[in-house]
Amino acid sequence: MHLTLRQLQVFESVARHLSFTRAAEELHLSQPAVSMQIKQLEAQAGLSLLEQYGKKNALTEAGREFYQYSKSILQQVDELDGILQELKGLRRGCLDVAVATTANDFATRLLAAFAREHEALNYRLEVSNRETLLARLEANEMDLVIMGRPPADKPLVSEPFMENPLVVIAPPEHALANERQIALDKLVREPFVVREKVSGTRIAMERFFHQHGFELASQMELTSNESIKHAVQAGLGLGVVSRHTLRLELETGRLAILDVEGFPIVRHWYLVHRQGKRLSAVAQAFREFVLNRGAAFAPLPRV
Amino acid sequence: MHLTLRQLQVFESVARHLSFTRAAEELHLSQPAVSMQIKQLEAQAGLSLLEQYGKKNALTEAGREFYQYSKSILQQVDELDGILQELKGLRRGCLDVAVATTANDFATRLLAAFAREHEALNYRLEVSNRETLLARLEANEMDLVIMGRPPADKPLVSEPFMENPLVVIAPPEHALANERQIALDKLVREPFVVREKVSGTRIAMERFFHQHGFELASQMELTSNESIKHAVQAGLGLGVVSRHTLRLELETGRLAILDVEGFPIVRHWYLVHRQGKRLSAVAQAFREFVLNRGAAFAPLPRV
DNA sequence: GCGGATTATAAGTCAAACCTTATGGTTTCG
DNA sequence: CGAAACCATAAGGTTTGACTTATAATCCGC
């Protein structure tokens, strides 16, 4: 049986009006067109759906069943259509974003700003370390990810949208806090508090020291930026963090940025997604939002 | 937007297999034919429904919505078709029944007896655990289900048609096998072999012990009734199972039923279907068969 | 019986739906 | 790197779907 949605549509109209002519008018068709559709339908069903007595039409039992199902099916098609329209028009959809822990602060404000402009949408924000982010991308579980520069050997598309300066921090009362142009060989003799080995910040930092022929003398490893800042405040050592994470600490004078030669190390924040990933309308909108206006949401705190 | 049922059908297959090639095989089409249908569908919808990453395919959000509606719409078309066939008096049709694993034994004989009286029909019998059965009902994929009492908060119609006594089994040579009126506090110190937590039998059993203020001392968890019976035979512990599953084991003397106070726990078998489900003529006939004569097909084996 | 309304039938047109085979490009995996 | 699996694209052909207009045929009410 080769049913057509068109047939259902025509039949529904006929059944509702109990008139071929009315149906033809409603559908902007000629009357014979309607006759044909119904006839065809009846032939395919092997049953008559309408019976005429005199000038009037009535539905047979099969016709009534058919009518019920026609309505229901057409309604579902309508609903589906509506949903697709909403998905297209950014009135519906879900955005899956993940950000590096280091980017938590400004990324949250960024997403919040975007969400304010698109209230009908749903969002999921995941905050993870670099390793997890890459795994999520690999498994195709995220629309977009905000992180440091991803490895070049993966099938990823990454677009830088903002600078990410790494600075050396110390307690304000630290001996080096007032020096200018601190030399690296002096710095590396200090104890340091660092992130775990897979962290983007840690990798960049080590690469920097290595390039300049130095190695840190003493390190203590912690797994979050917040821990690092607290440890530095407590005098456990110096630290290297993204300047974007320091808003509060600088304002309240809890931490100081050291003026070290070669610093800040300027890296970038990247908006990353899988190569070949078809971005949804929502994801596409967010991408443009970030690339065009992302930088505005993380003004560098004054030193 | 000019949707076609054919398109939905092809898309449904692709979405289910997440493979163009599999879908083509299923529909007896060439693979490019499938590609084209999908492409056209996406063009009409104005959204991409599938994305490829590597060799794999995944549904986009729009694709997921589309898939849901496709299934639902196609199913309605199927139902409609079935109804028309019945109206034509062909009684053609397929009865979809699912039963709990515990009911496998007598349900199979029951369906066999019914089939003997209605040879022109086709049957599908699925044997699953409770969780799966409920999911099948929810998705409207089954005409009728035979299982223990379903949760009251679901939109289901359930009709009891037979008792289901749960008994404690042991190897015949077990120390308790010859005792009469075994006290519960004595029983619960024995090791037990039990079904997984979602199993109906497990739930009833735990509720029973809990109500009497006891808890089993030692449990080993297995996922089928057959495994349980084997484990009990092997002396790994006692078990609680439906007496209906014990025909062979009792006849051949491989297992013994213990005479425990409060046992058997009497539950019931239910014939279940979705609320509002329109039962086909076949399903209706089977329902009456089960309700009226079902009990006769599971004579309780003598102890 | 006749005008008006309604549906059926016929013939013809045009587009597009649907499928095929052949081939090319990726990706994965041994 | 080469084979295998998988999907995309191209080109081509046949069918059939969905209309149209024109013309019966039927039925109602007066």
XYZ file of C-alpha atoms (C1' of nucleotides) in Angstrom:
666
model
C 0.000 0.000 0.000
C 1.499 3.213 -1.130
C 0.062 5.939 1.009
C 0.941 9.568 0.438
C 0.797 12.437 2.848
C -0.852 14.404 0.112
C -3.594 11.834 -0.074
C -4.148 12.061 3.639
C -4.289 15.797 3.430
C -6.858 15.784 0.670
C -8.892 13.110 2.347
C -8.845 14.969 5.627
C -10.254 18.022 3.961
C -12.936 16.060 2.167
C -13.895 14.183 5.311
C -14.106 17.400 7.279
C -16.304 19.171 4.747
C -18.017 16.044 3.536
C -17.721 17.658 0.149
C -15.321 17.243 -2.727
C -15.998 20.694 -4.032
C -15.368 22.441 -0.705
C -12.180 20.512 -0.272
C -11.071 21.512 -3.737
C -11.679 25.151 -2.884
C -9.828 24.912 0.391
C -6.835 23.319 -1.232
C -6.957 25.545 -4.309
C -7.438 22.604 -6.577
C -9.854 21.690 -9.277
C -12.591 19.398 -8.193
C -11.516 16.481 -10.397
C -8.116 16.548 -8.733
C -9.807 15.805 -5.451
C -11.934 13.076 -6.940
C -8.854 11.419 -8.280
C -6.964 11.491 -5.037
C -9.850 9.945 -3.180
C -10.413 7.344 -5.787
C -6.803 6.399 -5.728
C -6.827 6.230 -1.987
C -9.799 3.939 -1.965
C -8.217 1.734 -4.576
C -5.066 1.416 -2.518
C -6.943 0.780 0.685
C -9.222 -1.700 -1.010
C -12.146 -0.164 0.797
C -14.506 2.657 0.111
C -14.088 5.505 2.514
C -17.004 7.679 1.514
C -20.458 6.862 0.419
C -22.799 9.145 -1.363
C -26.460 9.138 -0.799
C -28.153 11.631 -2.945
C -26.239 14.840 -2.920
C -24.640 14.177 0.415
C -21.539 12.329 1.412
C -20.966 10.277 4.503
C -17.948 8.482 5.848
C -18.020 4.729 5.972
C -16.637 3.022 9.051
C -13.315 2.636 7.325
C -13.558 6.299 6.409
C -14.018 7.302 10.013
C -10.982 5.345 11.091
C -9.062 6.823 8.250
C -10.168 10.288 9.227
C -8.979 9.874 12.793
C -5.584 8.686 11.707
C -5.301 11.309 9.002
C -5.845 14.068 11.500
C -3.420 12.599 13.941
C -0.700 11.951 11.403
C -1.016 15.348 9.783
C -0.895 16.990 13.140
C 2.328 15.259 13.952
C 3.791 16.367 10.673
C 2.760 19.879 11.577
C 4.339 19.645 14.983
C 7.519 18.344 13.482
C 7.550 21.207 11.067
C 7.086 23.646 13.902
C 9.959 22.204 15.816
C 12.228 22.405 12.818
C 11.294 26.025 12.340
C 12.102 26.732 15.935
C 15.426 25.008 15.667
C 16.239 27.093 12.649
C 15.097 30.321 14.194
C 17.058 30.040 17.410
C 13.859 29.692 19.347
C 14.763 26.231 20.392
C 17.816 24.111 20.775
C 20.485 23.179 23.173
C 24.025 24.425 23.189
C 26.718 22.193 24.625
C 29.776 24.145 25.575
C 32.784 23.130 27.592
C 35.511 25.418 28.862
C 38.884 25.006 30.467
C 38.882 25.619 34.193
C 41.199 28.534 33.625
C 38.610 30.154 31.415
C 35.752 29.534 33.799
C 35.442 33.092 34.987
C 35.058 34.955 31.726
C 33.497 32.060 29.824
C 30.640 31.956 32.255
C 29.985 35.638 31.831
C 30.263 35.227 28.101
C 27.696 32.461 27.981
C 25.449 34.405 30.311
C 25.532 37.392 27.993
C 24.729 35.208 25.022
C 21.930 33.518 26.902
C 20.419 36.868 27.768
C 20.004 37.534 24.063
C 18.535 34.109 23.344
C 16.222 33.293 26.152
C 14.360 30.480 24.486
C 17.374 28.230 24.335
C 18.850 25.689 26.672
C 22.473 25.555 27.645
C 24.907 23.144 29.131
C 28.248 24.401 30.321
C 30.893 21.982 31.398
C 34.067 23.066 33.125
C 36.892 20.581 32.769
C 40.605 20.242 32.485
C 42.376 20.127 29.183
C 42.488 16.342 28.984
C 38.774 15.931 29.470
C 38.009 18.676 26.991
C 39.982 16.929 24.291
C 38.271 13.648 25.052
C 34.874 15.315 24.809
C 35.772 16.765 21.445
C 37.066 13.441 20.231
C 33.842 11.715 21.254
C 31.777 14.388 19.539
C 29.978 15.229 22.752
C 30.364 18.986 22.619
C 29.356 21.629 20.162
C 32.088 24.076 21.067
C 34.960 24.226 23.491
C 36.896 27.179 24.851
C 40.453 26.282 25.710
C 44.093 27.021 25.017
C 45.646 26.025 21.704
C 44.710 22.413 21.035
C 47.236 19.881 19.698
C 47.787 20.401 15.980
C 47.642 16.710 15.142
C 43.977 16.275 15.961
C 41.186 16.842 13.459
C 40.007 20.031 15.125
C 39.167 23.515 13.970
C 40.425 26.148 16.366
C 39.970 29.879 16.119
C 41.736 32.288 18.449
C 39.532 35.066 19.714
C 41.338 36.660 22.612
C 44.768 37.037 24.148
C 45.586 35.064 27.226
C 48.559 36.560 29.048
C 50.257 34.350 31.600
C 51.835 36.235 34.465
C 53.935 35.415 37.495
C 52.164 36.037 40.768
C 53.461 36.481 44.277
C 52.181 37.662 47.637
C 52.311 41.521 47.720
C 54.918 41.448 50.471
C 57.268 39.227 48.496
C 60.825 40.466 48.115
C 60.554 40.554 44.320
C 57.242 42.398 44.281
C 58.823 45.781 43.859
C 61.638 44.899 41.524
C 61.506 45.793 37.849
C 62.587 43.597 34.977
C 63.384 40.620 37.134
C 65.887 38.317 35.430
C 64.873 34.752 34.768
C 67.854 33.171 36.485
C 66.853 34.935 39.637
C 63.262 33.848 39.294
C 63.848 30.165 38.744
C 65.586 29.796 42.080
C 62.317 30.599 43.829
C 59.972 27.776 44.801
C 56.956 27.445 42.458
C 53.427 26.200 42.754
C 52.295 24.676 39.463
C 49.399 22.901 37.780
C 49.461 19.222 36.805
C 51.503 18.127 33.810
C 48.603 17.952 31.312
C 47.492 21.499 32.029
C 47.809 23.991 29.216
C 49.266 26.633 31.494
C 51.872 24.230 32.815
C 52.864 23.163 29.329
C 53.249 26.738 28.124
C 55.192 27.722 31.192
C 57.633 24.849 30.948
C 58.135 25.441 27.271
C 58.943 29.077 28.002
C 61.531 28.327 30.669
C 63.011 25.560 28.604
C 63.396 27.819 25.582
C 65.339 30.237 27.705
C 67.527 27.480 29.069
C 66.143 27.374 32.577
C 64.400 24.899 34.763
C 62.465 25.519 37.929
C 64.301 24.561 41.070
C 61.417 23.504 43.250
C 57.830 22.773 42.397
C 54.667 21.897 44.209
C 51.851 20.470 42.119
C 48.207 21.409 42.567
C 45.223 20.608 40.375
C 43.324 23.851 40.123
C 43.961 27.507 39.563
C 42.161 28.436 42.706
C 44.422 26.173 44.752
C 47.427 27.759 43.134
C 46.317 31.254 43.990
C 45.611 30.294 47.557
C 48.956 28.577 47.888
C 50.760 31.601 46.526
C 48.917 33.874 48.930
C 49.950 31.552 51.737
C 53.544 32.054 50.726
C 54.202 28.531 49.485
C 55.840 29.864 46.366
C 55.358 31.816 43.159
C 52.844 30.861 40.520
C 52.095 31.297 36.847
C 48.464 31.849 35.942
C 46.303 33.478 33.343
C 45.820 37.148 34.112
C 42.124 36.670 33.482
C 41.723 34.685 36.643
C 43.072 37.466 38.842
C 40.338 40.063 38.894
C 39.358 39.737 42.491
C 42.808 39.091 43.894
C 44.270 42.174 42.263
C 41.426 44.427 43.314
C 41.718 43.368 46.911
C 45.481 43.443 46.861
C 45.885 39.809 47.821
C 48.288 39.032 45.032
C 50.835 40.952 42.994
C 52.033 40.455 39.460
C 55.812 40.298 39.158
C 57.558 42.237 36.439
C 59.623 39.422 34.968
C 61.580 39.715 31.732
C 59.843 37.916 28.921
C 56.511 38.025 30.730
C 53.664 38.064 30.190
C 53.783 34.962 28.026
C 51.107 35.779 25.510
C 48.989 32.845 24.501
C 45.461 32.806 23.145
C 42.073 31.465 23.934
C 40.658 29.342 21.172
C 37.162 28.416 20.210
C 37.439 24.802 19.152
C 35.218 22.256 17.472
C 35.629 19.009 15.619
C 36.676 19.185 12.031
C 33.697 18.444 9.852
C 31.289 19.033 12.703
C 28.030 20.460 11.517
C 27.351 23.255 13.903
C 23.737 23.725 14.802
C 22.160 27.131 14.317
C 22.634 27.809 17.996
C 26.246 26.761 17.961
C 26.854 28.850 14.871
C 25.356 31.892 16.556
C 27.434 31.373 19.665
C 30.559 30.956 17.589
C 30.027 34.305 15.911
C 29.207 35.881 19.206
C 32.456 34.688 20.723
C 34.647 35.538 17.759
C 33.216 39.019 17.343
C 32.454 40.117 20.818
C 34.150 37.604 23.066
C 37.087 39.793 23.939
C 34.819 42.450 25.398
C 33.751 40.151 28.172
C 37.134 39.688 29.703
C 38.641 43.146 30.124
C 42.114 42.805 31.482
C 42.171 43.895 35.097
C 44.584 46.720 35.709
C 47.823 45.686 37.301
C 8.022 21.845 2.876
C 7.111 18.785 0.904
C 7.594 15.830 3.143
C 7.121 12.294 1.887
C 6.349 9.208 3.857
C 9.001 7.522 1.820
C 11.512 10.036 3.073
C 10.485 9.406 6.634
C 10.795 5.709 6.107
C 14.271 5.973 4.694
C 15.353 8.407 7.345
C 13.993 6.230 10.105
C 16.027 3.327 8.869
C 19.168 5.400 8.563
C 18.711 6.903 11.998
C 18.112 3.510 13.530
C 21.193 1.945 11.985
C 23.219 5.129 11.922
C 24.398 3.859 8.566
C 23.383 4.641 5.012
C 24.585 1.309 3.763
C 22.648 -0.741 6.346
C 19.538 1.229 5.595
C 19.962 0.618 1.888
C 20.231 -3.099 2.537
C 17.188 -3.127 4.744
C 15.107 -1.282 2.191
C 16.522 -3.166 -0.785
C 17.878 -0.017 -2.325
C 21.197 1.100 -3.640
C 23.210 3.185 -1.247
C 23.121 6.347 -3.382
C 19.334 6.197 -3.343
C 19.477 6.509 0.412
C 22.010 9.304 0.260
C 19.754 11.204 -2.063
C 16.654 10.831 0.031
C 18.461 12.069 3.089
C 20.027 14.930 1.242
C 16.695 15.973 -0.108
C 15.123 15.723 3.276
C 17.789 17.924 4.765
C 17.367 20.425 1.986
C 13.655 20.587 2.574
C 14.009 20.818 6.301
C 16.714 23.428 5.934
C 18.675 21.699 8.660
C 21.183 18.918 8.735
C 19.904 15.837 10.422
C 23.008 13.708 10.474
C 26.644 14.444 10.907
C 29.543 12.228 10.111
C 32.618 12.058 12.155
C 35.105 9.688 10.719
C 33.309 6.595 9.616
C 30.531 7.077 12.092
C 27.268 8.923 11.877
C 25.464 10.747 14.612
C 22.113 12.458 14.727
C 22.058 16.179 15.237
C 19.527 17.637 17.618
C 17.183 18.246 14.720
C 17.845 14.695 13.625
C 16.814 13.339 16.977
C 13.552 15.233 16.906
C 12.981 14.071 13.388
C 13.658 10.498 14.348
C 11.108 10.563 17.131
C 8.427 11.912 14.893
C 9.335 9.589 12.056
C 8.898 6.566 14.240
C 5.648 7.811 15.606
C 4.177 8.781 12.266
C 5.211 5.597 10.552
C 3.803 3.573 13.354
C 0.473 5.281 13.006
C 0.479 4.570 9.318
C 1.141 0.959 10.168
C -1.682 0.853 12.637
C -3.989 2.420 10.144
C -2.991 -0.169 7.642
C -3.687 -2.913 10.134
C -7.109 -1.546 10.879
C -7.996 -1.393 7.230
C -6.881 -4.968 6.791
C -9.061 -6.021 9.647
C -12.000 -4.148 8.258
C -11.479 -6.025 5.070
C -11.775 -9.153 7.139
C -8.421 -10.473 6.204
C -7.369 -10.904 9.775
C -3.925 -10.520 8.562
C -1.654 -9.066 11.126
C 1.079 -9.686 13.538
C 0.748 -10.103 17.242
C 3.572 -8.565 19.228
C 3.839 -10.049 22.667
C 6.570 -9.692 25.218
C 6.912 -11.656 28.426
C 9.069 -11.465 31.498
C 11.879 -14.004 31.519
C 10.270 -15.596 34.551
C 7.114 -16.234 32.590
C 8.918 -17.630 29.594
C 8.001 -21.240 30.201
C 4.234 -21.024 30.451
C 3.875 -17.977 28.224
C 5.475 -19.822 25.367
C 3.067 -22.713 25.732
C 0.237 -20.254 26.019
C 1.117 -18.501 22.806
C 1.660 -21.836 21.101
C -1.833 -22.945 22.059
C -3.304 -19.705 20.801
C -1.368 -19.947 17.576
C -2.693 -23.446 17.007
C -6.193 -22.006 16.928
C -5.290 -19.103 14.663
C -2.956 -20.449 12.082
C -3.223 -17.615 9.617
C -1.491 -15.153 11.874
C 2.060 -14.181 12.550
C 3.561 -13.861 15.974
C 6.502 -12.268 17.625
C 7.403 -13.217 21.145
C 10.049 -11.291 22.989
C 11.475 -12.415 26.295
C 12.969 -9.601 28.339
C 13.566 -8.361 31.810
C 11.171 -6.077 33.580
C 12.990 -2.887 32.690
C 12.975 -3.618 28.990
C 9.345 -4.632 29.050
C 8.341 -1.321 30.559
C 10.411 0.544 28.008
C 8.747 -1.398 25.188
C 5.327 -0.518 26.517
C 6.288 3.095 26.909
C 7.481 3.246 23.322
C 4.282 1.577 22.154
C 6.200 -1.204 20.532
C 4.206 -4.097 21.914
C 0.595 -5.110 21.723
C 0.525 -7.008 24.976
C 2.962 -7.857 27.723
C 2.878 -10.576 30.344
C 4.694 -9.571 33.494
C 4.380 -8.987 37.222
C 2.387 -6.047 38.523
C 3.546 -2.944 36.653
C 4.176 0.390 38.416
C 0.896 2.108 39.202
C 2.090 5.521 38.080
C 2.378 4.629 34.405
C -0.474 4.971 31.919
C -0.970 1.235 31.613
C -3.892 -1.119 31.798
C -3.047 -4.288 33.688
C -5.271 -7.266 34.285
C -4.280 -10.131 36.582
C -5.034 -13.555 35.191
C -3.104 -16.048 37.249
C -1.399 -16.521 40.566
C 2.351 -16.473 40.703
C 3.645 -18.127 43.841
C 7.241 -17.452 44.768
C 8.939 -20.278 46.624
C 12.292 -20.913 48.254
C 14.374 -23.538 46.520
C 17.308 -25.593 47.683
C 19.241 -28.620 46.535
C 17.347 -31.788 47.608
C 20.146 -32.808 49.936
C 20.100 -29.486 51.773
C 19.802 -29.646 55.560
C 16.554 -27.646 55.535
C 14.943 -29.718 52.785
C 13.131 -32.003 55.186
C 12.186 -29.477 57.835
C 8.631 -28.215 58.117
C 7.593 -24.614 58.802
C 11.095 -23.247 58.692
C 11.341 -19.966 60.618
C 12.470 -16.876 58.757
C 15.279 -16.005 61.154
C 16.783 -19.366 60.433
C 16.382 -18.916 56.708
C 17.969 -15.514 56.366
C 21.260 -16.741 57.761
C 21.686 -18.946 54.717
C 23.512 -17.619 51.662
C 21.183 -16.616 48.824
C 21.406 -16.405 45.080
C 19.248 -13.545 43.791
C 18.227 -11.708 40.635
C 19.372 -8.198 39.784
C 17.847 -5.273 41.657
C 15.340 -4.297 38.939
C 13.851 -7.764 38.738
C 10.255 -8.144 39.842
C 11.036 -11.293 41.806
C 13.889 -9.582 43.611
C 11.728 -6.623 44.504
C 8.917 -8.786 45.862
C 11.339 -10.914 47.807
C 13.082 -8.004 49.423
C 9.810 -6.369 50.296
C 8.690 -9.596 51.953
C 11.784 -9.970 54.102
C 11.781 -6.303 54.942
C 8.161 -6.429 56.083
C 9.043 -9.214 58.462
C 12.003 -7.342 59.779
C 14.740 -9.442 58.216
C 17.508 -8.946 55.775
C 19.463 -11.545 53.871
C 22.909 -12.177 55.252
C 24.756 -13.037 52.074
C 23.743 -12.604 48.464
C 25.115 -13.496 45.103
C 23.599 -11.684 42.146
C 22.798 -13.380 38.844
C 20.834 -12.078 35.885
C 18.557 -14.924 34.890
C 16.305 -17.440 36.493
C 18.101 -20.278 34.816
C 21.384 -19.151 36.298
C 19.772 -18.984 39.698
C 18.467 -22.484 39.482
C 21.809 -23.817 38.360
C 23.602 -21.987 41.109
C 21.222 -23.367 43.712
C 21.714 -26.879 42.361
C 25.429 -26.343 42.585
C 25.033 -25.547 46.263
C 25.944 -21.854 46.046
C 22.946 -20.936 48.160
C 19.179 -20.843 48.353
C 16.996 -19.051 45.844
C 13.571 -17.521 45.489
C 11.837 -18.147 42.170
C 8.396 -18.453 40.676
C 7.061 -21.959 41.115
C 6.092 -21.902 37.460
C 9.684 -22.101 36.398
C 10.324 -25.338 38.269
C 8.499 -28.014 36.311
C 11.482 -29.903 35.061
C 13.631 -29.513 38.120
C 10.951 -30.846 40.432
C 10.110 -33.784 38.192
C 13.709 -34.842 37.961
C 14.344 -34.206 41.611
C 17.119 -31.683 41.036
C 15.637 -29.047 43.305
C 13.414 -29.015 46.369
C 10.946 -26.415 47.581
C 11.488 -25.464 51.205
C 8.536 -25.223 53.533
C 9.184 -21.765 54.903
C 6.701 -19.857 57.054
C 4.989 -17.114 55.105
C 5.796 -18.809 51.807
C 4.777 -19.032 49.077
C 4.625 -15.298 48.508
C 1.580 -15.056 46.280
C 1.840 -12.501 43.504
C 0.071 -12.425 40.170
C 0.795 -12.444 36.509
C -0.652 -9.507 34.656
C -1.598 -8.946 31.081
C -0.538 -5.377 30.378
C -0.997 -2.878 27.567
C -0.753 0.856 27.092
C -3.675 2.892 28.218
C -5.620 4.064 25.198
C -3.916 1.540 22.966
C -6.178 0.369 20.259
C -5.849 -3.383 20.341
C -5.980 -5.103 16.991
C -8.456 -7.890 16.512
C -5.674 -10.382 17.001
C -4.510 -8.722 20.171
C -8.068 -8.551 21.400
C -8.510 -12.261 20.766
C -5.288 -13.088 22.527
C -6.274 -10.957 25.481
C -9.508 -12.858 25.906
C -7.725 -16.119 25.465
C -5.265 -15.298 28.223
C -7.790 -13.880 30.660
C -10.209 -16.792 30.269
C -8.016 -19.759 29.715
C -4.518 -18.594 30.580
C -4.429 -20.219 33.980
C -5.005 -23.644 32.475
C -1.671 -23.528 30.706
C 0.453 -23.292 33.767
C -0.684 -26.092 36.036
C 1.269 -25.867 39.224
C 3.718 -28.713 39.362
C 3.256 -30.946 42.386
C 5.701 -30.323 45.141
C -38.609 17.953 -16.513
C -35.245 21.404 -15.857
C -31.681 24.433 -13.736
C -28.272 24.246 -10.354
C -25.122 21.851 -7.781
C -22.208 18.013 -7.318
C -19.266 14.232 -8.609
C -17.118 11.075 -12.367
C -14.473 10.275 -16.414
C -11.296 11.313 -20.104
C -7.259 13.043 -22.178
C -3.212 15.410 -21.965
C 0.769 17.959 -19.841
C 4.717 18.748 -16.979
C 7.603 18.251 -13.371
C 9.750 15.640 -10.037
C 10.237 11.491 -7.699
C 12.884 7.590 -7.522
C 16.020 4.474 -8.853
C 20.048 2.653 -11.181
C 25.179 2.206 -12.431
C 29.637 4.133 -12.303
C 33.006 6.590 -10.004
C 35.580 9.436 -6.705
C 36.967 10.798 -2.019
C 37.629 9.760 3.060
C 38.641 7.254 6.842
C 40.062 3.269 9.256
C 42.722 -0.600 10.075
C 45.907 -4.343 9.398
C 50.901 1.717 2.316
C 47.039 -0.854 0.509
C 42.608 -2.908 1.163
C 38.149 -2.370 2.804
C 34.243 0.183 4.238
C 31.553 3.930 3.727
C 29.437 7.965 1.840
C 29.015 11.617 -1.989
C 28.384 12.919 -6.585
C 27.271 12.524 -11.400
C 24.605 11.137 -15.254
C 20.751 8.987 -17.171
C 16.300 6.767 -17.544
C 11.629 5.449 -16.396
C 7.739 6.064 -13.971
C 4.156 8.153 -11.722
C 2.212 12.035 -9.354
C -0.478 15.837 -9.477
C -2.604 18.860 -12.081
C -5.350 20.963 -15.704
C -9.546 21.534 -18.972
C -13.434 19.658 -21.074
C -17.229 16.851 -20.840
C -20.430 13.498 -19.014
C -23.495 11.715 -15.419
C -26.285 12.052 -11.333
C -29.349 14.004 -8.068
C -32.171 17.623 -5.784
C -35.836 20.911 -5.480
C -39.261 23.417 -7.732
